[in-house]
Structures are given as C-alpha cells and as structure tokens.
Amino acid sequence: MAATSTTPYHGLSSHEVAQMLETDSLRGLTTEQAHRLSARFGPNVLPEATGASLLVRILRQFHHPLIYVLLIAGVITALLREYVDSVVIFAVVVVNAIVGFVQESKAESALQGLRAMVRTDARVVREGRELVVESEVLVPGDLILIEAGDKVPADIRLLRHYELRVDESALTGESLSIGKNEAVLSDVTPVADRSNMLYSGTLVTAGSGAGIVVATGADTEMGEIHRLVGDATLLATPLTIKLARFSKLLTVGILGLAAFTFALGLLRQQDAVETFTASIALAVAAIPEGLPAAVTIMLAIGVSRMAKRRAVVRRLPAVETLGSTTAICADKTGTLTRNQMTVRAVWTPSEAVQVTGSGYSPDGELLSGGGTPVSIDANLALRWSLLTGAGCNDAVLTHEDHQWGIVGDPTEAAMLVVSAKAGLTAEHVGESLPREDTILFNSERQYMATLHATGSGDHVVLVKGAVERMLELCHDQMYADGSRRPIDRSGVLLAAEQLALQGLRVLATGVRESTDATDFTERALLGTVTLTGLQAMLDPPRTAATSAVTVCHTAGIAVKMITGDHAGTASAIARAVGVLEADEDTAGSVLTGAELTEIAPEDLPDAIERACVFARVTPAQKLQLVEAMQEKGHIVAMTGDGVNDAPALRRANIGVAMGGSGTEVAKDAADMVLIDDDFATIEAAVEEGRGVFDNLTKFITWTLPTNVGQALVVLTAIALGTALPILPTQILWINMTTAVFLGLTLAFEPKEADVMTRPPRDPNESLLTGALVGRTLLVSALLVAGAWWLFEWELANGASLPEARTAALNVFAVVQAFYLFSCRSLVHSAWRIGLFTNRWLIVGVATQAIAQLAITYVPFMNTIFQTAPLDAGAWLRIFAIAVVVSLAVGVDKSLGARRNLTRASAHRTHLDGTSAAMR
Ligand code: ATP
C-alpha cells in the first residue's frame, strides 16, 4: 500500500508506517531522501491564508452607518440634478474607503510580518545523527524527537514515548492535556481520540517521545482547518472596540442633530436641497469616522517599532497595555543576566579550589588557596564532584572555527568546562561509566540524577542540583581521602551562602554507589546520597539591564526579580542591576518560595508588593505573584520560558516569553516574545507603548475640536437662517483633505523625550478627559468665531460671496495646520520639540497647502466648489486668525501643563512614599 494523504496511520503498526514512508525508525531518512521529498512536498508551512477576497475587503469599507447616509444623500442629490454635490459626496465616500482599506492592509501586513521573526526549531534524526533544523524543512518520513515545551511541528505517528502529554486545544478545543502512547488503534478512531498521533500546532506539556512525520504543511489536520477558516488577523483591541462604540453613539446623536437642522431649515422655508446637503455636510464634518481606523494603524505602527527593538507583539492589545505597565516581574537567569555561566570555584569538605579561565573554552586551571595547581587524584571528593559535573549532564561543548560553543543548558555546559579543565571530559566519563537511566532536571525537582554502570557490574548514581534540595538527599559527605562522615548541613549551607553572596550560582554534587539498578527512583534517593562538593558559577549581569532598571524606576514602574536560584545569589545580582539598592536591607525585600507559603493569604498582596526579589520560587508561585500584584491594582508584565510558566504568562497583563531560550508552550501563552531574551527589550517595548498612546491622544486632541468646529459653522448658519459661510461641498472637501493629509501624520510622530520620566498612565482613565473637552470647546469656538468673522468682514469690505466663502474655507485649513503643530506635544510648545522631527507631517502640511491653493486658484476647481481666488490681504487675515488661535492654545497648554505637572509631582510623591514604604 502506498502512502496517501488519507492513509489511517493510527491504524498501522509503527513498523508498517516506517516501511510505507520508506524510513528507518532508528536512523531516520537519508539526506538524499530528505532532499527528494522536500522537492516533492515543499516546505512544511501552512498555506498563506486566503482570508477575505479583495472585493470583500473593499466592500467592507462601505459597511458603516455614515457611508449609508452618504450614499443615500449622493443618490438623492443626483436625482435632484445637483450633480456637483452628488459627485463630491461620492468622491468623499470613495476617498474614505481607500483610506480605510490602505490602513487596514498596512496594519495586517505589519502583524503578519512578525510571524517570521519567531522561528520554530525541530529536532530531527537523519542518517542516525540528531540535528536541530527549522521546522519548515521537515518532510514526511522524517524521524523527529519531541519533549515538553515543544510545539508539534507536523503530523506525527508516535514510535516511542516517555510520560508524554499533549495539549490539543488548538485542534480539538479540549483544554486538558491528554496522554499519548504508540499502541495501534482502529482505523475508524476519530481525530480527537487518536492517542498514537501527534498533530501539528499542538503543544507538548510533559514527557518526551519520538515519531515519524506522516504529513506536513497543508496536508496536516491543522492545514485542513486553516483552509476552512482562513487566518483572520485580529485587529480589534479593547480600545478600538471602545472607540468604535463611542463613534457609533456619536453617529446616532449627530444624525439626529442633522435631521433636526434639516427640519429647522425647512420650517424657515430655506431651500430644501441646500438645507439637505448642508445637514449631510454637518453630519460628515462632525462624525470622527476615521477614528477607529486611525487607532488601529497607530497600534500597528507601534507593533513595527517594537519589532525593530526586538520585541515581537503577538496580540495587538498588548501595545496598549504595555504603555500602562506598572510592574515588571523578570526572571533572573537569561533576562537580567546573560545566561553564560563559568564555574569560578569548587568547594569540597576538605578544601576550596579556585578555577581560572573564561567562557566555554576548557583552558584553565584549578588552584588551591595558595595558588598552586590542584590534582584531582589528591582529592577524591573533588574528583567525584567533577565526574558528576561531566556525567550527570546533557549539554554538549562544540568547537567550530576555533570558537567554543555549547548546545544545551548553560549551567550544565559550565560544569562540563570545569571538568574538562581538570582532564575529565564527558566522553571519558561516558566510556568508563555508561549511562543507563536519567531523572531529568526540572524547576520543581531542582536536581538531576543519572544511573551509570561501573566496570565491575555495580552501579553508581550521580546527582547534581540546588544545595537545599541536595541536602535533603544526602546523609554523609566525602573528604579528600575518600572517607565519609555524617553530613554537616550548617557547614555546607554556610559555604554555599558565602559563594552566593558573591553573586555566584551554586550547585551541589553527590554520588551514591549501589549494586541494584532498580532502586533508581526519586524516593529511593532520599537520604542515601554522599555530598561531594559545591560548584559555584558566575553569570554576569547584562550590560543594558542596569540602565533599563533605572529607567523603569524613573518611569514609576516597579521591577521584581523572580528566580529559582538561591536567595543570596539573587540578592547579589539584584544589587548589581539595581533591583535592590546597594545598601538596602534584605528583610522584607527578598522573599523565598518557602517564606511565601508561610505568609497568611490576607497579608500576601502587601508582602509581595513590598518585596523586589523572589528566590527559590516555583512556577506555580509565579501565578500567585501575578495575582497578588493585580489585586494591588498593578498592571503586570511577567516573563517566563518553561511549560510551567504558561499559566502565569496567560494571567499577567503582559505575558513575555523568551524568543531564544523559551519553549514553544511559553511563546504560545505570551502576548509578547523577546527575540534576544533581554530585560532592556521589555523596557524598550514599554517606552514604545507609551509613545503609541501619546500619539493616539494627540490624534484625538487634534481631530475632535476640528470636527466639532466644522460642524458648528454649518449649524449656526442654519440656526441663524443666514447665508452659509462655507458650503456643504466645501465642508466635505476640508473634512476629507485635512483628515488624510494632516491628522494621520500624527501617527508617525516620534516619541517625546520624557515618555519614561512620567508615571504610568492609569488604564481606567477615560480618553475624553476634562482637559480634552475644554480644549475641544476652546478650539472649536475659536474656529467658528474666526470663520464667521472673516466671512462677514470680507462681505462688508466688498468681497463677493464666493470670495468670502473661500476665505472662511481657508481659515479652517490654515488653523487646522497650525493646530496640528501644537498637537505634536501634549505639554510642550511646538518649538521645543523641533519643527522638522516628523517629516510626514511636513509632507502632509505641504500637500494640504497645495490642495488649498488649487481649490482657491484653479478655475476648474473654482467652478466645482464655487470658490474664488483670494488676494494677499485675505491670506494675511487668515494667518492672523491662525496665529491668534495658536496663541490661545499655547496659553491653555501652559496652564494645563502646570496643572499636569502639579498632578504628576503629587503622583510621584505618592509613588515615592509607596516605594519608601516598600523598603
Ligand atoms: P530563573 O532565574 O530564570 O528563574 P533559574 O535557572 O535560576 O531560573 P531554575 O532553572 O528553576 O531557576 O533552577 C533552580 C535551581 O536548580 C538552580 O538554582 C540550580 O541550583 C538548580 N539547577 C539549575 N539547573 C540545573 C540542572 N541542569 N541540573 C541540576 N540542577 C540545576
């Protein structure tokens, strides 16, 4: 039988599957086979989502109550033979749709481009050799290895497993993880019950296994689902939803007002057609129709800016939340430190030894306190400790192009290096003491143990792990001559403490000789191991971390270090990076996992808020930390990398996963992935988040007053029953051109210098603040007054009606352009931030100027819009009005800034008070 896409692999034995796919269940495919199959099946990627068709996406732009009104108005005016009005209305509809479409596409592509930044690797066996490859290159027949934390990279028939559990919720919706095994099933078993199959895109939550790839890319079960539903990029965020709701409400209100205006005009027996189009213009002018789309594009720009700083946002709402983060809980190892370990000292009950050399190069010496080289044959405890470091170890040292590197865990690699410095290589240990079984390290267990056969037919167990945990396993300790005495717990703890206080990470090593291989269980190890030594390693803090922590503190953001490491090591590193102050007392500031369990639940939130270092905590306690901080009103960003971190990452307001060292499970649960694992990147993302929010506020501050101003001019004219100072078509023109050329350019505004010196934004604060309402009233009133005054003045001084209207029309364009400069900063004056720092804004203003010159001077435009050329005097008056409005806004801003500053300093005093109380 030949393999087809519908072959029921779950109903075949693993031997049959291997035969059918022409592969070897131990050695995998050959390189030649893999190449051939790759050419036949193509890359292992899901097909590009077809999503909505272009036509549907274009049509969607017309699905808006305002557009319906405009379309009806366009048809009615056409029926009434008011062709110019009708054309202008339709033009407005089309421009609106184009802008919406372009924005939506840009936002989508910004988000889609990010996927490629986070790559997924797979471990594959080809020609008997284990390789790490990008999951894209997998082909049917490949033998692959998986373990807890991986995302299954293709559809796989399981061959071997060890306590394997998989979360298949992405496929079946079932959130409990299910056990897997290799037993053959009936052909008719439904997908959800196929316990010998692993499906692409699901997550391995525990154990490990090996299997044969049976389907890749579009042929996988996930590919099938993908084809059915497409992959809609979610562009909605709480803020855009709120804004969309706000504009819908506003639309209804304004349409009511427009209807009222129309009725009023009819009552006054004004021209019905003119009143009708005026009411439509009023509605168009007043409704901030571009708001939700503009917000989406601003968030998308934020996403791209964050990506440039190596933070990949997986969910759009994170951009919003980042800006209001009040606490960052960061892992120590790898995030605040470099995760590049070097063993600096080895302590044994007989003597302490210093280790020279740097990095992963095995060049270096072991020196006694007096500086003389130490022989491992003279100290058996040292010998066993180094042997354990080399044998109870899954890392590999590599040497390519004269560069030493590692594959695997840096802690283990450091232990390999120190053993190699003493002449004990992993190969040497592997030959003399072949490994037969392993108890894997994990953060809960805090140790790793391996069972080895000795040449004499006996067995020996090598153990390494966290000191406190090892003390539970050990009953005696070894001396230089190989003799053993009962364990001196306090002596060992003291030695470990002294090393930890230097910021060194300390692991204890131990050994147990036994004749029996069957008692290799966690229980059997308790109280039976002989402690051989302590190995202390340096993991230098990341250079950028210290300044990033300082920036966070200035920005009113609390930084908490969370680690599985010893409290002493954690405190020393916390001091080095500024999480703890140099002279800060550790009482209350440093809490261990054990201490956390002893605090009464009602006191927990306060204790957690007060502390800044959490040592020896388990992943389960991370969830507790997040919840306690949230209870105190914090917006929490929490980092994580392991499978067990997923619940805390999901619960945090911003779950942050490590792109380099993180598991796929953690990345899947996170809102943001750090490409470089660096703490400074979180700070950078917060900074960008604040910048995005600033720009949103600036856009709203610009758009609301100008919209209201435009609408009020029409409203007052109809209410007063006088000639309109600006015609409906002219209002439509000014509304559309300024929204596109002026308003949108604020999305490209660079961050202001002081974004990280103010306290975090209160996420519950409404966008429509009192200050914004005040500003809206001020600017719209000045706009209306300016336009009316100039219109009347021009008429009184002999201008024609079209000339007076053109002057009023230009008042809007010029005032809005001036006001745009003012909105570039919410507190500082336009001059302070530099006129040319946003070149899009300059391009926008120049385009608007050309558009205004065209509508004023080009005869053809004069005919369509009933405008007329202006003389220099009129322009002078227009600019004079713009200057007056800018001065008024300047005064309002400086008063507001003073108000804000006093509020900020009050807030800062409060924060200082809180942090003082924390210490
Ligand atoms: P983080 O700071 O990111 O929380 P961590 O590496 O300090 O991580 P864990 O990985 O949970 O925390 O390690 C907890 C403790 O277990 C370490 O302090 C160390 O003593 C011990 N340990 C770490 N790695 C190993 C390992 N590979 N084998 C045995 N013990 C280990």
Tab-separated table of C-alpha atoms in Angstrom, residues 5 53 63 141 158 175 198 219 228 233 248 314 336 357-358 365 388 467 489 614 711 720 803 846:
chain	number	residue	atom	x	y	z
A	5	SER	CA	-2.971	11.932	2.421
A	53	SER	CA	-11.133	38.284	-1.028
A	63	HIS	CA	-20.204	48.947	5.763
A	141	GLY	CA	9.213	10.170	6.745
A	158	LEU	CA	4.383	8.112	17.636
A	175	SER	CA	-8.084	22.213	27.166
A	198	LEU	CA	0.612	13.994	17.447
A	219	ASP	CA	-1.716	18.183	4.431
A	228	LEU	CA	-11.589	26.099	6.156
A	233	THR	CA	-5.661	38.708	11.861
A	248	LYS	CA	-21.360	54.737	16.721
A	314	ARG	CA	1.711	38.549	19.377
A	336	LEU	CA	18.688	40.175	33.814
A	357	GLY	CA	39.883	30.733	32.503
A	358	SER	CA	36.848	32.325	30.906
A	365	GLU	CA	43.432	25.601	35.926
A	388	THR	CA	29.345	14.161	38.359
A	467	VAL	CA	22.006	22.989	47.537
A	489	ARG	CA	24.340	20.715	56.972
A	614	PHE	CA	11.708	36.343	44.925
A	711	ALA	CA	-19.988	71.164	12.145
A	720	LEU	CA	-29.446	81.851	12.292
A	803	GLU	CA	-14.585	85.092	-2.201
A	846	ALA	CA	2.736	70.870	2.162
